[in-house]
Amino acid sequence: MLIGKKTDILSSEITPREVFESRRKFIKAAGFSLIAGASAISGVLPGTSHAAAQRHKIAAFGKTAYGKEEALTGYDDITTYNNFYEFGTDKGDPAVHSRLFKPAPWTVSIEGAVKKPRQISIEDIFKLAPLEERIYRMRCVEGWSMVIPWVGLPLSKLIQFAEPTASAKFVEFISLADPKTMPGVRVPILKWPYIEGLRMDEAMNPLTIMAVGLYGEVLPNQNGAPMRLVVPWKYGFKGGKSIVKIRFTEKMPVTTWMHSGPSEYGFYANVNPAVDHPRWSQATERRIGGGLFSPRIKTRMFNGYENEVGQMYAGLDLRKNF
Ligand SMILES: Nc1nc2c(c(=O)[nH]1)N[C@H]1C(S)=C(S)[C@@H](COP(=O)(O)O)O[C@H]1N2
Ligand SMILES: [Mo]
């Protein structure tokens, strides 16, 4: 993700490298010294990120028809090329700096416009509905994409459990912000805790899941253990990680990225090749894992999920509501 003022760089073929450098410059310019020691570890070797001892298979989950036609992104790419600013701003930081993070025990609190505020443990969330695999295309606003075999449950099942009242129009997802185990939180790169939000109908859409695993294993810390949001027709930043609080609201929440760069990151954040980011085109993307010289591919409206989600935005001006 990038934060900063609008510049005159307007290239339709800006490379991830350039995007990455531009973000680094912004953070340096803003005078933030990065997490002690973190900047020294910028290039992470694949395979060093995730100790085998931490990998656990999910005992039972259903296979579904979603995404069967897609070539999966490799496990090492999915778990070493991450955005999770609580663990640092470089793509390799989360895999390295989340090693001491403890995703258990874990409790999620449910509050706001609900019949009764309550708490639920991650173990009980696992039992709310049969877990299923969902192979989804994921696209980051930076212009790269992956195909990830998530394991999770429909978010609608968790919302049914939460029992929102009729006044609930939006849902807010609040990530953990623990300076002891998340070194990035000690630095004011973003306003902590990380907050994301959805409109109620988006949250209830059958494509929206709470992911608890990938590749048939519980989520690695760097991918948002023990539970993170996955909304495949929106830019990756909508998928808040390591969620500890779900709050139902009447008003549209101000999410972290809206707060950081209101002209660049809107509430909706639907993948839309026709609406450019103020500093680069959104018409194409690069699939991670295809090699540096792999051709960019065309980005599809709603990331290719238009049949499933398009009707929710009928009549909405998607240039204004970006
Ligand atoms: N709490 C939290 N959630 C987050 C982020 C973050 O920095 N903090 N980054 C977002 C962004 S920009 C992206 S692209 C995805 C990346 O998810 P992945 O690393 O599992 O691919 O997580 C999103 N969720
Ligand atoms: Mo992203």
Short mmCIF file of C-alpha atoms and ligand atoms in Angstrom, two decimals:
data_model
loop_
_atom_site.label_atom_id
_atom_site.label_comp_id
_atom_site.label_asym_id
_atom_site.label_seq_id
_atom_site.Cartn_x
_atom_site.Cartn_y
_atom_site.Cartn_z
CA MET A 1 0.00 0.00 0.00
CA LEU A 2 1.08 3.51 -0.59
CA ILE A 3 0.35 6.70 1.15
CA GLY A 4 1.30 10.14 0.05
CA LYS A 5 0.58 13.18 -2.00
CA LYS A 6 -0.47 13.04 -5.59
CA THR A 7 2.63 13.22 -7.76
CA ASP A 8 3.14 13.69 -11.45
CA ILE A 9 4.19 10.08 -11.95
CA LEU A 10 1.40 8.73 -14.06
CA SER A 11 2.58 5.60 -15.75
CA SER A 12 0.18 2.96 -16.90
CA GLU A 13 2.91 0.38 -16.61
CA ILE A 14 4.38 1.29 -13.25
CA THR A 15 6.13 -1.82 -11.97
CA PRO A 16 5.70 -3.30 -8.53
CA ARG A 17 9.33 -2.37 -7.93
CA GLU A 18 8.56 1.31 -8.58
CA VAL A 19 5.45 1.16 -6.44
CA PHE A 20 7.49 -0.41 -3.69
CA GLU A 21 10.28 2.19 -3.94
CA SER A 22 7.76 5.01 -3.92
CA ARG A 23 6.21 3.68 -0.72
CA ARG A 24 9.62 3.35 0.92
CA LYS A 25 10.45 6.93 -0.01
CA PHE A 26 7.21 8.14 1.46
CA ILE A 27 7.86 6.41 4.71
CA LYS A 28 11.43 7.72 4.85
CA ALA A 29 10.31 11.21 3.90
CA ALA A 30 7.76 11.12 6.66
CA GLY A 31 10.66 10.65 9.05
CA PHE A 32 9.72 7.28 10.40
CA SER A 33 12.62 5.16 11.37
CA LEU A 34 11.65 1.61 10.71
CA ILE A 35 11.49 -1.06 13.29
CA ALA A 36 14.90 -1.71 14.80
CA GLY A 37 16.71 -4.26 12.73
CA ALA A 38 13.89 -4.69 10.28
CA SER A 39 15.39 -2.72 7.45
CA ALA A 40 18.44 -4.94 7.52
CA ILE A 41 16.30 -7.93 6.65
CA SER A 42 14.72 -6.78 3.45
CA GLY A 43 15.27 -9.77 1.22
CA VAL A 44 13.81 -12.83 2.84
CA LEU A 45 14.76 -16.21 1.50
CA PRO A 46 11.81 -18.39 0.60
CA GLY A 47 11.41 -21.26 2.99
CA THR A 48 13.02 -19.46 5.90
CA SER A 49 9.81 -17.73 6.73
CA HIS A 50 7.67 -20.31 8.26
CA ALA A 51 9.09 -22.93 10.52
CA ALA A 52 7.67 -26.31 9.58
CA ALA A 53 6.86 -26.87 13.25
CA GLN A 54 4.28 -24.09 13.09
CA ARG A 55 2.33 -25.67 10.24
CA HIS A 56 -0.86 -27.48 11.17
CA LYS A 57 -3.31 -29.24 8.89
CA ILE A 58 -6.99 -28.39 9.23
CA ALA A 59 -8.67 -31.69 10.05
CA ALA A 60 -11.79 -31.36 7.92
CA PHE A 61 -13.00 -28.97 5.28
CA GLY A 62 -15.18 -29.27 2.21
CA LYS A 63 -14.01 -28.77 -1.33
CA THR A 64 -16.03 -26.34 -3.38
CA ALA A 65 -16.27 -25.44 -7.03
CA TYR A 66 -14.79 -21.97 -6.60
CA GLY A 67 -11.76 -21.14 -8.70
CA LYS A 68 -11.01 -24.62 -9.98
CA GLU A 69 -9.89 -23.21 -13.35
CA GLU A 70 -7.10 -21.10 -11.82
CA ALA A 71 -3.42 -21.94 -11.46
CA LEU A 72 -2.63 -21.62 -7.75
CA THR A 73 0.09 -19.27 -6.52
CA GLY A 74 2.78 -21.24 -4.68
CA TYR A 75 2.74 -21.58 -0.90
CA ASP A 76 6.12 -19.84 -0.56
CA ASP A 77 4.98 -16.80 -2.52
CA ILE A 78 1.72 -16.54 -0.57
CA THR A 79 3.58 -16.69 2.75
CA THR A 80 6.66 -14.55 2.02
CA TYR A 81 5.23 -11.73 -0.12
CA ASN A 82 2.85 -10.05 2.30
CA ASN A 83 1.31 -6.77 3.32
CA PHE A 84 0.84 -6.71 7.09
CA TYR A 85 2.15 -3.38 8.35
CA GLU A 86 1.86 -4.43 12.00
CA PHE A 87 4.97 -6.48 11.23
CA GLY A 88 6.79 -4.00 8.97
CA THR A 89 6.31 -2.37 5.60
CA ASP A 90 8.53 -4.52 3.37
CA LYS A 91 6.94 -7.51 1.66
CA GLY A 92 9.33 -9.86 3.47
CA ASP A 93 8.86 -8.35 6.93
CA PRO A 94 5.65 -10.10 8.04
CA ALA A 95 7.06 -13.61 7.53
CA VAL A 96 10.12 -12.79 9.64
CA HIS A 97 8.71 -10.48 12.29
CA SER A 98 5.52 -12.41 13.03
CA ARG A 99 7.34 -15.50 14.27
CA LEU A 100 6.78 -14.66 17.93
CA PHE A 101 3.18 -13.64 17.40
CA LYS A 102 0.70 -15.83 19.31
CA PRO A 103 -2.59 -16.49 17.51
CA ALA A 104 -3.88 -18.55 20.47
CA PRO A 105 -5.72 -18.13 22.75
CA TRP A 106 -7.92 -15.83 20.65
CA THR A 107 -11.25 -14.20 21.39
CA VAL A 108 -13.28 -11.97 19.10
CA SER A 109 -15.63 -9.38 20.58
CA ILE A 110 -18.84 -8.48 18.86
CA GLU A 111 -20.28 -5.07 19.58
CA GLY A 112 -22.26 -2.07 18.34
CA ALA A 113 -25.70 -2.52 16.80
CA VAL A 114 -26.31 -6.07 18.04
CA LYS A 115 -28.94 -7.61 20.29
CA LYS A 116 -26.31 -8.20 22.94
CA PRO A 117 -22.54 -7.59 22.84
CA ARG A 118 -20.70 -10.89 23.21
CA GLN A 119 -17.41 -12.65 22.81
CA ILE A 120 -16.60 -15.78 20.87
CA SER A 121 -13.46 -17.89 20.92
CA ILE A 122 -11.72 -18.88 17.71
CA GLU A 123 -12.51 -22.53 18.51
CA ASP A 124 -16.22 -21.72 18.58
CA ILE A 125 -15.95 -19.75 15.33
CA PHE A 126 -14.50 -22.89 13.72
CA LYS A 127 -17.72 -24.67 14.78
CA LEU A 128 -20.19 -22.11 13.41
CA ALA A 129 -20.28 -23.69 9.96
CA PRO A 130 -18.52 -26.42 8.00
CA LEU A 131 -15.19 -25.06 6.78
CA GLU A 132 -14.71 -25.00 3.04
CA GLU A 133 -11.99 -24.32 0.54
CA ARG A 134 -12.41 -21.22 -1.62
CA ILE A 135 -9.89 -20.68 -4.38
CA TYR A 136 -10.01 -16.93 -5.01
CA ARG A 137 -8.16 -14.48 -7.20
CA MET A 138 -6.80 -11.75 -4.94
CA ARG A 139 -5.62 -8.40 -6.28
CA CYS A 140 -3.65 -5.82 -4.36
CA VAL A 141 -4.18 -2.15 -5.19
CA GLU A 142 -0.42 -2.04 -5.90
CA GLY A 143 -1.00 -3.96 -9.13
CA TRP A 144 -0.06 -7.56 -8.31
CA SER A 145 -2.27 -10.56 -7.81
CA MET A 146 -2.30 -14.13 -6.54
CA VAL A 147 -4.63 -17.12 -6.59
CA ILE A 148 -5.02 -18.42 -3.05
CA PRO A 149 -6.74 -21.60 -1.83
CA TRP A 150 -8.28 -20.22 1.36
CA VAL A 151 -10.09 -22.30 3.93
CA GLY A 152 -12.83 -20.52 5.81
CA LEU A 153 -16.48 -20.05 6.56
CA PRO A 154 -19.01 -17.67 5.02
CA LEU A 155 -18.91 -14.40 6.96
CA SER A 156 -22.73 -14.55 6.94
CA LYS A 157 -22.55 -17.43 9.47
CA LEU A 158 -20.60 -15.30 11.92
CA ILE A 159 -23.01 -12.41 11.34
CA GLN A 160 -25.99 -14.68 12.06
CA PHE A 161 -24.34 -15.60 15.33
CA ALA A 162 -23.73 -11.89 16.10
CA GLU A 163 -27.43 -11.01 15.68
CA PRO A 164 -27.16 -7.43 14.39
CA THR A 165 -30.18 -5.17 14.89
CA ALA A 166 -32.13 -3.48 12.09
CA SER A 167 -30.06 -0.31 12.52
CA ALA A 168 -26.83 -2.08 11.49
CA LYS A 169 -25.92 -0.83 8.01
CA PHE A 170 -22.15 -1.46 8.05
CA VAL A 171 -19.68 -3.81 9.73
CA GLU A 172 -16.27 -2.77 11.00
CA PHE A 173 -13.40 -5.25 11.34
CA ILE A 174 -10.73 -4.29 13.85
CA SER A 175 -7.33 -5.98 13.85
CA LEU A 176 -5.19 -6.63 16.90
CA ALA A 177 -2.70 -3.85 17.68
CA ASP A 178 -0.28 -5.28 20.23
CA PRO A 179 3.03 -3.38 20.41
CA LYS A 180 4.59 -6.27 22.36
CA THR A 181 4.19 -8.85 19.62
CA MET A 182 3.70 -6.62 16.57
CA PRO A 183 6.80 -4.43 16.10
CA GLY A 184 5.19 -2.27 13.38
CA VAL A 185 2.58 -1.05 15.85
CA ARG A 186 5.33 0.77 17.77
CA VAL A 187 5.76 3.03 14.73
CA PRO A 188 3.04 5.44 13.57
CA ILE A 189 3.08 4.22 9.96
CA LEU A 190 -0.70 3.86 10.08
CA LYS A 191 -3.30 4.78 12.65
CA TRP A 192 -3.59 1.65 14.81
CA PRO A 193 -5.55 -0.52 15.15
CA TYR A 194 -6.03 -1.39 11.48
CA ILE A 195 -9.71 -1.02 10.59
CA GLU A 196 -11.67 -2.26 7.61
CA GLY A 197 -15.36 -2.17 6.84
CA LEU A 198 -18.09 -3.47 4.58
CA ARG A 199 -21.69 -2.56 3.84
CA MET A 200 -24.06 -5.15 5.32
CA ASP A 201 -25.05 -6.61 1.94
CA GLU A 202 -21.37 -6.96 0.99
CA ALA A 203 -20.67 -8.68 4.28
CA MET A 204 -23.59 -11.07 3.73
CA ASN A 205 -22.64 -11.86 0.12
CA PRO A 206 -21.89 -15.60 -0.23
CA LEU A 207 -18.43 -14.85 -1.68
CA THR A 208 -17.28 -13.07 1.50
CA ILE A 209 -15.48 -15.36 3.93
CA MET A 210 -13.64 -15.33 7.21
CA ALA A 211 -10.53 -17.27 6.31
CA VAL A 212 -8.90 -19.44 8.96
CA GLY A 213 -6.49 -21.31 6.70
CA LEU A 214 -4.81 -21.69 3.35
CA TYR A 215 -3.54 -24.70 1.44
CA GLY A 216 -5.45 -26.89 3.92
CA GLU A 217 -3.45 -25.61 6.92
CA VAL A 218 -4.25 -23.07 9.63
CA LEU A 219 -3.32 -19.54 8.61
CA PRO A 220 0.34 -18.64 8.97
CA ASN A 221 0.80 -15.59 11.20
CA GLN A 222 1.89 -13.41 8.29
CA ASN A 223 -1.38 -14.08 6.45
CA GLY A 224 -3.55 -12.94 9.36
CA ALA A 225 -3.80 -15.77 11.89
CA PRO A 226 -6.02 -16.93 13.35
CA MET A 227 -8.79 -15.25 11.32
CA ARG A 228 -8.87 -12.69 8.52
CA LEU A 229 -11.40 -11.25 6.13
CA VAL A 230 -11.36 -12.21 2.43
CA VAL A 231 -13.44 -10.22 -0.07
CA PRO A 232 -12.31 -11.39 -3.52
CA TRP A 233 -13.89 -8.63 -5.66
CA LYS A 234 -12.19 -5.86 -3.67
CA TYR A 235 -8.57 -4.76 -3.44
CA GLY A 236 -6.54 -6.81 -0.98
CA PHE A 237 -6.46 -4.11 1.69
CA LYS A 238 -10.13 -4.78 2.49
CA GLY A 239 -9.06 -8.12 3.93
CA GLY A 240 -8.27 -7.12 7.52
CA LYS A 241 -6.00 -9.60 9.31
CA SER A 242 -5.90 -11.01 12.85
CA ILE A 243 -9.32 -9.61 13.68
CA VAL A 244 -10.21 -9.16 17.35
CA LYS A 245 -13.34 -7.03 17.12
CA ILE A 246 -16.38 -6.87 14.88
CA ARG A 247 -18.56 -3.81 15.29
CA PHE A 248 -21.91 -3.17 13.61
CA THR A 249 -22.63 0.48 12.83
CA GLU A 250 -25.26 2.75 11.37
CA LYS A 251 -22.72 5.03 9.69
CA MET A 252 -20.04 4.18 7.15
CA PRO A 253 -16.83 3.53 9.10
CA VAL A 254 -13.65 5.48 8.36
CA THR A 255 -11.23 2.71 7.53
CA THR A 256 -7.47 2.85 8.04
CA TRP A 257 -6.64 3.50 4.40
CA MET A 258 -9.39 6.11 4.00
CA HIS A 259 -7.83 7.87 6.98
CA SER A 260 -4.29 7.61 5.54
CA GLY A 261 -5.07 8.70 2.01
CA PRO A 262 -8.69 9.72 1.44
CA SER A 263 -8.07 10.75 -2.18
CA GLU A 264 -6.42 7.41 -2.98
CA TYR A 265 -8.32 4.79 -1.02
CA GLY A 266 -12.09 4.84 -0.80
CA PHE A 267 -14.48 2.81 1.29
CA TYR A 268 -15.65 0.58 -1.57
CA ALA A 269 -12.27 -0.36 -3.07
CA ASN A 270 -13.91 -2.58 -5.68
CA VAL A 271 -11.40 -3.88 -8.20
CA ASN A 272 -12.13 -1.65 -11.19
CA PRO A 273 -9.83 -1.44 -14.23
CA ALA A 274 -11.71 1.68 -15.42
CA VAL A 275 -10.91 3.79 -12.36
CA ASP A 276 -7.21 4.62 -12.00
CA HIS A 277 -5.49 5.11 -8.72
CA PRO A 278 -4.51 8.84 -8.68
CA ARG A 279 -0.88 7.80 -9.24
CA TRP A 280 -1.12 4.75 -11.52
CA SER A 281 -3.38 2.81 -13.82
CA GLN A 282 -5.45 -0.09 -12.50
CA ALA A 283 -5.98 -1.62 -15.95
CA THR A 284 -3.46 -4.45 -15.59
CA GLU A 285 -1.82 -6.61 -12.95
CA ARG A 286 1.14 -8.93 -12.51
CA ARG A 287 0.59 -12.47 -11.22
CA ILE A 288 3.08 -13.21 -8.48
CA GLY A 289 5.17 -16.29 -9.19
CA GLY A 290 5.25 -15.84 -12.95
CA GLY A 291 8.74 -14.35 -12.87
CA LEU A 292 9.78 -10.72 -13.20
CA PHE A 293 9.36 -10.68 -16.96
CA SER A 294 5.95 -12.30 -17.10
CA PRO A 295 3.52 -10.16 -19.09
CA ARG A 296 0.99 -8.11 -17.19
CA ILE A 297 -2.56 -9.39 -17.52
CA LYS A 298 -5.77 -7.41 -17.85
CA THR A 299 -7.56 -6.65 -14.63
CA ARG A 300 -11.23 -7.61 -14.74
CA MET A 301 -14.16 -5.62 -13.37
CA PHE A 302 -14.87 -6.73 -9.80
CA ASN A 303 -11.81 -8.98 -10.22
CA GLY A 304 -13.90 -11.27 -12.45
CA TYR A 305 -16.71 -11.75 -9.90
CA GLU A 306 -19.16 -9.37 -11.61
CA ASN A 307 -21.93 -11.98 -11.98
CA GLU A 308 -21.90 -12.65 -8.26
CA VAL A 309 -21.56 -9.09 -6.95
CA GLY A 310 -22.34 -6.57 -9.71
CA GLN A 311 -26.00 -6.13 -8.77
CA MET A 312 -25.06 -4.77 -5.33
CA TYR A 313 -23.67 -1.65 -7.02
CA ALA A 314 -26.42 -1.01 -9.58
CA GLY A 315 -27.09 2.72 -9.67
CA LEU A 316 -23.96 3.62 -7.71
CA ASP A 317 -21.43 5.94 -9.42
CA LEU A 318 -18.28 3.86 -9.06
CA ARG A 319 -16.02 6.81 -9.92
CA LYS A 320 -17.32 8.74 -6.95
CA ASN A 321 -17.68 5.67 -4.77
CA PHE A 322 -14.21 4.26 -5.44
N1 LIG B 1 -4.25 -5.83 9.87
C1 LIG B 1 -3.84 -5.69 8.59
N2 LIG B 1 -4.55 -6.29 7.62
C2 LIG B 1 -4.16 -6.16 6.31
C3 LIG B 1 -3.03 -5.38 5.96
C4 LIG B 1 -2.30 -4.76 7.02
O1 LIG B 1 -1.28 -4.07 6.81
N3 LIG B 1 -2.73 -4.95 8.32
N4 LIG B 1 -2.67 -5.24 4.64
C5 LIG B 1 -3.74 -5.46 3.63
C6 LIG B 1 -3.24 -5.51 2.26
S1 LIG B 1 -2.74 -4.03 1.57
C7 LIG B 1 -3.24 -6.66 1.52
S2 LIG B 1 -2.81 -6.65 -0.13
C8 LIG B 1 -3.59 -7.96 2.13
C9 LIG B 1 -2.46 -8.96 1.90
O2 LIG B 1 -2.82 -10.24 2.38
P1 LIG B 1 -1.78 -11.44 2.25
O3 LIG B 1 -0.46 -10.96 2.79
O4 LIG B 1 -2.38 -12.56 3.04
O5 LIG B 1 -1.68 -11.77 0.78
O6 LIG B 1 -3.82 -7.85 3.53
C10 LIG B 1 -4.56 -6.72 3.93
N5 LIG B 1 -4.88 -6.81 5.35
MO MO B 2 -2.74 -4.39 -0.77
#
